[in-house]
Short mmCIF file of C-alpha atoms in Angstrom, two decimals:
data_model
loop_
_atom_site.label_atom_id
_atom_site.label_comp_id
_atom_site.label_asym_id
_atom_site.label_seq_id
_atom_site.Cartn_x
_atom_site.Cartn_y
_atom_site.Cartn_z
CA UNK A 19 -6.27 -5.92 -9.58
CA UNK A 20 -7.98 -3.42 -7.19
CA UNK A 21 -10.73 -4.34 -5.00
CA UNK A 22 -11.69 -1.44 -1.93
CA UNK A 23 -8.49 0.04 -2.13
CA UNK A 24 -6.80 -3.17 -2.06
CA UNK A 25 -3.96 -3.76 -4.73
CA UNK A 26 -2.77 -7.68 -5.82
CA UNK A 27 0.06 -8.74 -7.09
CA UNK A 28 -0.46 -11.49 -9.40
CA UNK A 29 1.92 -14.16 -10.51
CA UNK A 30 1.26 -17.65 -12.88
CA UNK A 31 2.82 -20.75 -11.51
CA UNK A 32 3.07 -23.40 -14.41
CA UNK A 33 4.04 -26.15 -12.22
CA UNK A 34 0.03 -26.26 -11.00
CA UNK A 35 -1.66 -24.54 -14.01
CA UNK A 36 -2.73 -21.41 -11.16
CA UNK A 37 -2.20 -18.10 -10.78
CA UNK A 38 -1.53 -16.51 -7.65
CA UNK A 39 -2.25 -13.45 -5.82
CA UNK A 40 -1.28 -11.61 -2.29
CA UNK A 41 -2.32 -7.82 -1.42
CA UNK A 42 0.57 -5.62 -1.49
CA UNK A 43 -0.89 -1.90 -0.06
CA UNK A 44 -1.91 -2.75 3.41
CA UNK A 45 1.40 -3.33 5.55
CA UNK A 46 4.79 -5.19 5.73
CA UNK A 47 2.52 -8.61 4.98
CA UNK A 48 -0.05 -9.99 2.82
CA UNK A 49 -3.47 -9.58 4.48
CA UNK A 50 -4.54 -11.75 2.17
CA UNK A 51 -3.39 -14.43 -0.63
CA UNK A 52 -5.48 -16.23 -3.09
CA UNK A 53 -5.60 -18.49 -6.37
CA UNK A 54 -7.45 -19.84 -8.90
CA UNK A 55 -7.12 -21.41 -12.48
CA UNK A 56 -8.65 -18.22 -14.78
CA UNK A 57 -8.91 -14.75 -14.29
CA UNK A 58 -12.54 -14.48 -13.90
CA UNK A 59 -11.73 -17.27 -10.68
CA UNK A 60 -8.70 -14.47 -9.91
CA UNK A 61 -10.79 -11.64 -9.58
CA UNK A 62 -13.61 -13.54 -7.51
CA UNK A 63 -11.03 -14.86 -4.94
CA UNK A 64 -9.64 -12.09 -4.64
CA UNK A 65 -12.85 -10.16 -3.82
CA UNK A 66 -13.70 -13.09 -1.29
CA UNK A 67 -10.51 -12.94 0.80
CA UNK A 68 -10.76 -8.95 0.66
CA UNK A 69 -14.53 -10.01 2.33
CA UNK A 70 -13.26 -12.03 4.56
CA UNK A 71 -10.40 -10.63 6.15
CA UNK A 72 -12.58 -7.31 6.96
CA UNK A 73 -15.27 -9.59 8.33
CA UNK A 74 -12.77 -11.56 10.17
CA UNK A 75 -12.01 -8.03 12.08
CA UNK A 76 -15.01 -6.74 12.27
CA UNK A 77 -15.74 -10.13 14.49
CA UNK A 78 -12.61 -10.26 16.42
CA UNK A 79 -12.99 -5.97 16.98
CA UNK A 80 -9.75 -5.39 15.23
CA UNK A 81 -8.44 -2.39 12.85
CA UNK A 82 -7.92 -3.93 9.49
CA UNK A 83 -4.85 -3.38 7.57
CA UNK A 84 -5.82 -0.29 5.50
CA UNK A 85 -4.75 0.32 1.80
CA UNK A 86 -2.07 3.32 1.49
CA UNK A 87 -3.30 6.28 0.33
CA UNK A 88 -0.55 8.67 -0.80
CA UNK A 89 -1.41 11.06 1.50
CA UNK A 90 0.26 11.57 4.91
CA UNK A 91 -0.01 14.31 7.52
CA UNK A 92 2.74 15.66 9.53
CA UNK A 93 3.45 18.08 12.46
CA UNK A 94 6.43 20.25 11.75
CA UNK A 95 6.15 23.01 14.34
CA UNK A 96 6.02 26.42 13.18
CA UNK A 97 9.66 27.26 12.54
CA UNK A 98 10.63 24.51 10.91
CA UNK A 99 7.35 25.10 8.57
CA UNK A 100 8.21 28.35 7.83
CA UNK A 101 11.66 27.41 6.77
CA UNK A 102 10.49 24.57 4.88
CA UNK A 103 8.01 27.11 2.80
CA UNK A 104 11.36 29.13 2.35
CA UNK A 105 13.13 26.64 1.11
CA UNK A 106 10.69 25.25 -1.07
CA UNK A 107 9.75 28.63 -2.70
CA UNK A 108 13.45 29.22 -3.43
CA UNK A 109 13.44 26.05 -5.20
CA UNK A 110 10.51 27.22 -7.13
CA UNK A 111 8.20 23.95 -6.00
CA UNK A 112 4.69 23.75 -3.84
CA UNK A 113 5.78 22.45 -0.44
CA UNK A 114 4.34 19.37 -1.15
CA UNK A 115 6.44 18.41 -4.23
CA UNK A 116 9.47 19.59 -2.14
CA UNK A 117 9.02 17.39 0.93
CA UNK A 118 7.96 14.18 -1.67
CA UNK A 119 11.78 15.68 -3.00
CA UNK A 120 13.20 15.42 -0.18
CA UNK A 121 11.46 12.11 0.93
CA UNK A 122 12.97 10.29 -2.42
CA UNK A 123 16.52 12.04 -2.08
CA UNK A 124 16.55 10.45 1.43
CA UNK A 125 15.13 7.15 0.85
CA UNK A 126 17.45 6.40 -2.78
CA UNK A 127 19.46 3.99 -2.46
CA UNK A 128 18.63 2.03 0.43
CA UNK A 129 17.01 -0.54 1.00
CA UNK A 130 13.22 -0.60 2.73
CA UNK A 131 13.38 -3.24 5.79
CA UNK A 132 10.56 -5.40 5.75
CA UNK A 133 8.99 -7.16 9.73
#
């Protein structure tokens, strides 16, 4: 589910007949977790703690948690831009899809900490 940017993961717990929810796009915790006994319930609760939480910051003058958005901006420094360009055109790939390359070649196989 998707509510302003906000993504939920949602998981059924038999035990108590209710499904479960947390946001998982806005940090190292859930800004928010939620439950109900239907989906129509789901999707209400989940909008309501969304609601919430934002108001709750708004209040206390605190930065909310903020969905990810994919895109990220970065300072290289001339020189090492320029030689990232290079390197990218000799791979035949837009600079973006190279650094996202080089991103993923770094990251595989390891294991993201979480607070």
């Amino acid at each position: 589910m998707q509510y302003k940017g906000y993504l939920a993961a949602i998981e059924y717990d038999e035990s108590v007949d209710l499904f479960h929810g947390r946001v998982v796009n806005a940090g190292d915790y859930p800004i928010a977790t939620f439950e109900a006994a239907d989906v129509e319930g789901l999707k209400r609760e989940f909008r309501i703690s969304i609601d919430e939480y934002l108001a709750f910051c708004k209040e206390k003058g605190l930065e909310p948690e903020r969905p990810y958005s994919g895109s990220v901006s970065i300072e290289l420094g001339p020189a090492l831009h320029r030689r990232a360009v290079l390197m990218s055109m000799e791979d035949g790939m837009s600079l973006n899809d190279w650094v996202k390359r080089a991103i993923e070649e770094k990251m595989s196989g390891k294991m993201v900490k979480h607070l």
